[in-house]
CSV table of N, CA and C in Angstrom, one decimal:
chain,number,residue,atom,x,y,z
A,1,MET,N,88.6,36.3,174.8
A,1,MET,CA,88.2,37.6,174.5
A,1,MET,C,88.8,37.9,173.0
A,2,ILE,N,88.0,38.3,171.9
A,2,ILE,CA,88.5,39.0,171.1
A,2,ILE,C,88.5,40.4,171.1
A,3,THR,N,89.6,41.2,170.8
A,3,THR,CA,89.7,42.5,170.9
A,3,THR,C,90.0,43.2,169.6
A,4,THR,N,88.9,43.9,169.3
A,4,THR,CA,88.9,44.5,168.1
A,4,THR,C,89.4,46.1,168.1
A,5,TYR,N,89.6,46.7,166.9
A,5,TYR,CA,90.1,48.1,166.8
A,5,TYR,C,89.2,48.8,165.7
A,6,ASN,N,89.5,50.1,165.9
A,6,ASN,CA,89.0,50.9,165.1
A,6,ASN,C,90.0,51.7,164.3
A,7,SER,N,90.2,51.1,162.9
A,7,SER,CA,91.3,51.8,161.9
A,7,SER,C,91.4,53.5,161.8
A,8,ASP,N,90.4,53.7,161.9
A,8,ASP,CA,90.1,55.3,162.0
A,8,ASP,C,90.6,55.8,163.3
A,9,VAL,N,90.1,55.4,164.4
A,9,VAL,CA,90.5,56.1,165.7
A,9,VAL,C,92.3,55.8,165.9
A,10,LEU,N,92.6,54.2,165.3
A,10,LEU,CA,94.3,54.3,165.3
A,10,LEU,C,94.8,55.3,164.5
A,11,LEU,N,94.4,55.3,163.3
A,11,LEU,CA,95.2,56.6,162.4
A,11,LEU,C,95.0,57.7,162.9
A,12,LYS,N,93.9,58.2,163.5
A,12,LYS,CA,93.6,59.6,163.9
A,12,LYS,C,94.8,60.1,165.1
A,13,LEU,N,94.9,58.8,165.9
A,13,LEU,CA,96.0,58.9,167.0
A,13,LEU,C,97.2,58.9,166.8
A,14,PHE,N,97.5,58.0,165.9
A,14,PHE,CA,99.1,57.8,165.9
A,14,PHE,C,99.6,57.9,164.3
A,15,GLY,N,98.8,58.0,163.6
A,15,GLY,CA,99.0,58.1,162.2
A,15,GLY,C,99.7,59.5,161.6
A,16,GLU,N,100.5,59.3,160.4
A,16,GLU,CA,101.3,60.4,160.2
A,16,GLU,C,100.9,60.4,158.3
A,17,PRO,N,101.3,61.4,157.6
A,17,PRO,CA,101.1,61.2,156.1
A,17,PRO,C,102.4,60.6,155.8
A,18,ILE,N,102.2,59.5,154.4
A,18,ILE,CA,103.0,59.0,153.8
A,18,ILE,C,102.4,59.1,152.6
A,19,THR,N,103.5,58.8,151.4
A,19,THR,CA,103.2,59.0,150.0
A,19,THR,C,103.9,57.2,149.7
A,20,TYR,N,102.5,56.7,149.5
A,20,TYR,CA,102.4,55.4,149.0
A,20,TYR,C,102.2,55.6,147.2
A,21,GLU,N,103.3,54.7,146.8
A,21,GLU,CA,103.2,54.8,144.9
A,21,GLU,C,102.7,56.2,144.6
A,22,GLY,N,103.2,57.1,144.9
A,22,GLY,CA,102.5,58.6,144.5
A,22,GLY,C,101.3,59.1,145.1
A,23,ARG,N,100.7,58.3,146.1
A,23,ARG,CA,99.6,58.8,146.7
A,23,ARG,C,99.6,59.1,148.1
A,24,THR,N,99.2,60.3,148.7
A,24,THR,CA,99.3,60.5,150.2
A,24,THR,C,98.2,59.8,150.9
A,25,ILE,N,98.8,59.2,151.8
A,25,ILE,CA,97.7,58.2,152.8
A,25,ILE,C,98.0,58.6,154.0
A,26,LYS,N,97.4,58.3,155.2
A,26,LYS,CA,97.9,58.4,156.5
A,26,LYS,C,98.1,56.7,156.7
A,27,ALA,N,99.3,56.8,157.7
A,27,ALA,CA,99.9,55.3,158.1
A,27,ALA,C,100.3,55.2,159.5
A,28,VAL,N,100.4,54.4,160.3
A,28,VAL,CA,101.1,54.3,161.8
A,28,VAL,C,102.5,53.6,161.4
A,29,VAL,N,103.4,54.5,161.8
A,29,VAL,CA,104.8,54.1,161.2
A,29,VAL,C,105.9,54.0,162.6
A,30,GLU,N,106.4,52.7,162.1
A,30,GLU,CA,107.1,52.5,163.4
A,30,GLU,C,108.6,52.2,162.9
A,31,ILE,N,109.5,53.1,162.9
A,31,ILE,CA,111.0,52.8,162.2
A,31,ILE,C,111.9,52.1,163.4
A,32,GLY,N,112.2,50.9,163.0
A,32,GLY,CA,112.8,49.8,163.8
A,32,GLY,C,114.6,50.1,163.8
A,33,GLU,N,115.2,49.5,165.1
A,33,GLU,CA,116.6,49.6,165.0
A,33,GLU,C,117.2,48.9,164.1
A,34,TYR,N,118.5,49.3,163.6
A,34,TYR,CA,119.1,48.3,162.7
A,34,TYR,C,119.3,46.9,163.4
A,35,ASP,N,119.2,46.0,162.7
A,35,ASP,CA,119.4,44.6,163.4
A,35,ASP,C,120.5,43.8,162.5
A,36,GLY,N,120.9,44.1,161.6
A,36,GLY,CA,122.0,43.7,160.7
A,36,GLY,C,121.4,42.6,159.9
A,37,LYS,N,120.1,42.0,159.8
A,37,LYS,CA,119.7,41.1,159.2
A,37,LYS,C,119.8,40.9,158.0
A,38,GLY,N,119.8,42.4,157.1
A,38,GLY,CA,119.3,42.2,155.7
A,38,GLY,C,118.0,42.6,155.5
A,39,SER,N,117.7,42.0,154.1
A,39,SER,CA,116.4,42.3,153.7
A,39,SER,C,115.9,41.2,152.7
A,40,GLY,N,114.7,41.2,152.4
A,40,GLY,CA,114.3,40.2,151.6
A,40,GLY,C,114.9,40.5,150.0
A,41,PHE,N,115.3,41.4,149.7
A,41,PHE,CA,116.0,41.9,148.3
A,41,PHE,C,117.2,41.2,148.0
A,42,ALA,N,118.3,40.9,149.0
A,42,ALA,CA,119.4,40.7,149.1
A,42,ALA,C,119.9,40.7,150.5
A,43,THR,N,121.0,39.6,150.4
A,43,THR,CA,121.7,39.3,151.7
A,43,THR,C,122.2,40.5,151.8
A,44,GLY,N,122.3,41.4,153.0
A,44,GLY,CA,123.0,42.6,153.2
A,44,GLY,C,122.4,43.2,154.3
A,45,LEU,N,122.8,44.7,154.5
A,45,LEU,CA,122.5,45.5,155.5
A,45,LEU,C,121.3,46.5,155.0
A,46,SER,N,120.5,46.8,155.9
A,46,SER,CA,119.2,47.9,155.4
A,46,SER,C,118.7,48.6,156.6
A,47,ASP,N,118.1,49.6,156.5
A,47,ASP,CA,117.3,49.8,157.6
A,47,ASP,C,115.9,49.5,157.4
A,48,LYS,N,115.1,49.3,158.6
A,48,LYS,CA,113.9,48.6,158.6
A,48,LYS,C,113.0,49.5,159.1
A,49,ALA,N,111.6,48.9,158.6
A,49,ALA,CA,110.5,49.9,159.4
A,49,ALA,C,109.3,49.0,159.3
A,50,LYS,N,108.1,49.1,160.1
A,50,LYS,CA,106.9,48.4,159.8
A,50,LYS,C,105.7,49.7,159.5
A,51,VAL,N,104.9,49.7,158.6
A,51,VAL,CA,103.7,50.7,158.3
A,51,VAL,C,102.5,49.7,158.6
A,52,TRP,N,101.6,50.3,159.2
A,52,TRP,CA,100.2,50.2,158.8
A,52,TRP,C,99.4,50.9,158.5
A,53,VAL,N,98.8,50.2,157.0
A,53,VAL,CA,97.9,51.1,156.3
A,53,VAL,C,96.4,50.5,155.9
A,54,LYS,N,95.5,51.2,155.8
A,54,LYS,CA,94.4,50.6,155.5
A,54,LYS,C,94.1,50.0,154.4
A,55,VAL,N,93.4,48.9,154.4
A,55,VAL,CA,93.3,48.1,153.0
A,55,VAL,C,92.5,48.9,152.0
A,56,LYS,N,91.7,49.7,152.5
A,56,LYS,CA,91.0,50.2,151.2
A,56,LYS,C,92.3,51.6,150.8
A,57,ASP,N,93.4,51.8,151.3
A,57,ASP,CA,94.0,52.8,150.7
A,57,ASP,C,95.3,52.1,149.8
A,58,VAL,N,95.4,50.7,150.2
A,58,VAL,CA,96.4,50.0,149.8
A,58,VAL,C,95.9,48.5,149.5
A,59,VAL,N,95.2,48.4,148.4
A,59,VAL,CA,94.3,47.1,148.3
A,59,VAL,C,95.3,46.0,148.2
A,60,LEU,N,96.3,46.1,147.2
A,60,LEU,CA,97.3,45.1,146.9
A,60,LEU,C,98.7,45.3,147.1
A,61,PRO,N,99.3,45.1,148.3
A,61,PRO,CA,100.6,45.8,148.3
A,61,PRO,C,101.5,44.7,147.8
A,62,LYS,N,102.7,45.2,147.3
A,62,LYS,CA,103.5,44.4,146.8
A,62,LYS,C,105.0,44.8,147.0
A,63,ALA,N,105.9,43.8,146.8
A,63,ALA,CA,107.4,44.0,147.3
A,63,ALA,C,107.7,44.7,146.0
A,64,LYS,N,108.7,46.2,146.7
A,64,LYS,CA,109.4,46.9,145.8
A,64,LYS,C,108.2,48.1,145.5
A,65,ASP,N,107.1,48.3,146.0
A,65,ASP,CA,106.4,49.5,145.9
A,65,ASP,C,107.4,50.3,146.5
A,66,VAL,N,107.1,52.0,146.4
A,66,VAL,CA,107.9,52.9,146.9
A,66,VAL,C,106.9,53.6,148.0
A,67,ILE,N,107.8,54.0,149.0
A,67,ILE,CA,106.8,54.7,150.1
A,67,ILE,C,107.9,55.7,150.5
A,68,LEU,N,107.2,57.0,150.6
A,68,LEU,CA,108.1,58.1,151.1
A,68,LEU,C,107.6,58.6,152.4
A,69,ILE,N,108.6,58.6,153.3
A,69,ILE,CA,108.4,59.1,154.8
A,69,ILE,C,109.4,60.3,155.3
A,70,LYS,N,108.5,61.1,155.5
A,70,LYS,CA,109.4,62.3,155.8
A,70,LYS,C,110.5,62.3,154.5
A,71,GLY,N,110.6,62.5,153.3
A,71,GLY,CA,111.5,62.5,152.3
A,71,GLY,C,112.4,61.4,152.1
A,72,LYS,N,112.1,60.3,153.2
A,72,LYS,CA,113.1,59.2,152.6
A,72,LYS,C,112.4,58.2,152.1
A,73,LYS,N,113.2,57.4,151.2
A,73,LYS,CA,112.1,56.7,150.3
A,73,LYS,C,112.6,55.2,151.1
A,74,TRP,N,111.7,54.6,150.9
A,74,TRP,CA,111.4,53.3,151.5
A,74,TRP,C,111.1,52.3,150.5
A,75,TYR,N,111.2,51.2,150.7
A,75,TYR,CA,110.7,49.9,149.8
A,75,TYR,C,109.9,48.9,150.8
A,76,VAL,N,108.7,48.3,150.1
A,76,VAL,CA,108.1,47.2,150.5
A,76,VAL,C,108.5,46.1,150.7
A,77,ASP,N,109.1,45.3,151.7
A,77,ASP,CA,109.6,44.1,151.5
A,77,ASP,C,108.5,42.8,151.5
A,78,HIS,N,107.8,43.3,152.3
A,78,HIS,CA,106.7,41.9,152.1
A,78,HIS,C,105.6,42.3,153.2
A,79,ILE,N,104.4,41.8,153.3
A,79,ILE,CA,103.3,42.1,153.9
A,79,ILE,C,103.4,41.1,155.1
A,80,SER,N,103.6,41.6,156.5
A,80,SER,CA,104.0,40.6,157.4
A,80,SER,C,102.7,40.2,158.2
A,81,ASP,N,101.5,41.1,158.3
A,81,ASP,CA,100.1,40.8,158.8
A,81,ASP,C,98.9,41.6,158.0
A,82,SER,N,97.8,41.2,157.8
A,82,SER,CA,96.9,41.4,157.2
A,82,SER,C,95.2,41.1,157.7
A,83,ASP,N,94.4,42.1,157.9
A,83,ASP,CA,93.2,41.5,158.5
A,83,ASP,C,92.1,42.4,157.5
A,84,ASP,N,90.9,42.4,158.0
A,84,ASP,CA,89.9,42.9,156.9
A,84,ASP,C,90.1,44.6,157.0
A,85,GLY,N,90.9,45.0,157.7
A,85,GLY,CA,91.0,46.7,157.9
A,85,GLY,C,92.5,47.1,157.5
A,86,MET,N,93.5,46.3,157.9
A,86,MET,CA,94.5,47.0,157.7
A,86,MET,C,95.8,46.0,157.4
A,87,HIS,N,96.8,46.5,156.6
A,87,HIS,CA,98.0,45.6,156.4
A,87,HIS,C,99.2,46.1,157.2
A,88,CYS,N,99.9,45.1,157.8
A,88,CYS,CA,101.3,45.5,158.4
A,88,CYS,C,102.2,45.4,157.3
A,89,LEU,N,103.0,46.0,156.8
A,89,LEU,CA,103.9,45.9,155.9
A,89,LEU,C,105.6,46.2,156.1
A,90,GLU,N,106.6,45.2,156.2
A,90,GLU,CA,107.7,45.4,156.6
A,90,GLU,C,108.4,46.0,155.2
A,91,ILE,N,109.1,47.4,155.6
A,91,ILE,CA,109.6,48.1,154.7
A,91,ILE,C,111.1,48.2,155.0
A,92,VAL,N,111.8,48.4,154.1
A,92,VAL,CA,113.6,48.5,154.1
A,92,VAL,C,113.9,50.2,153.2
A,93,ALA,N,115.1,50.5,153.7
A,93,ALA,CA,115.8,51.7,153.0
A,93,ALA,C,117.0,51.6,153.2
A,94,ASN,N,117.7,52.1,152.3
A,94,ASN,CA,119.2,51.9,152.2
A,94,ASN,C,120.0,50.5,151.9
A,95,VAL,N,119.1,49.9,151.3
A,95,VAL,CA,119.6,48.4,151.0
A,95,VAL,C,121.1,48.3,150.6
A,96,ARG,N,121.9,47.4,151.1
A,96,ARG,CA,123.4,47.4,151.0
A,96,ARG,C,123.8,46.1,150.8
A,97,THR,N,124.0,45.5,149.8
A,97,THR,CA,124.5,44.2,149.6
A,97,THR,C,125.9,44.0,150.2
A,98,VAL,N,126.3,42.6,150.7
A,98,VAL,CA,127.6,42.4,151.3
A,98,VAL,C,128.1,41.9,150.3
A,99,ARG,N,129.5,42.2,150.1
A,99,ARG,CA,130.4,41.6,149.0
A,99,ARG,C,131.2,40.6,149.4
A,100,PRO,N,131.3,39.3,148.9
A,100,PRO,CA,132.0,38.3,149.5
A,100,PRO,C,133.4,38.3,149.4
């Protein structure tokens, strides 16, 4: 059985406003716990999160796109999943490199 979803309902129930590259859109935000694995930008430490955005709102997300969530600046690390309706973006903030 294939389960489908309605992105409008998902965003209405769980969405919150974010600013993506200067544009305010709705997204589902999941702030993750620190896991010490670093990010795609550098070997080091960072805060991590996932955001689900509509494809029509963010057609071509790319690494280092800037997202503001409740005043905190985040950066797109990579697209972890995508379908016809939504992208799931892995994002990072407070990226700190580890010195050898």
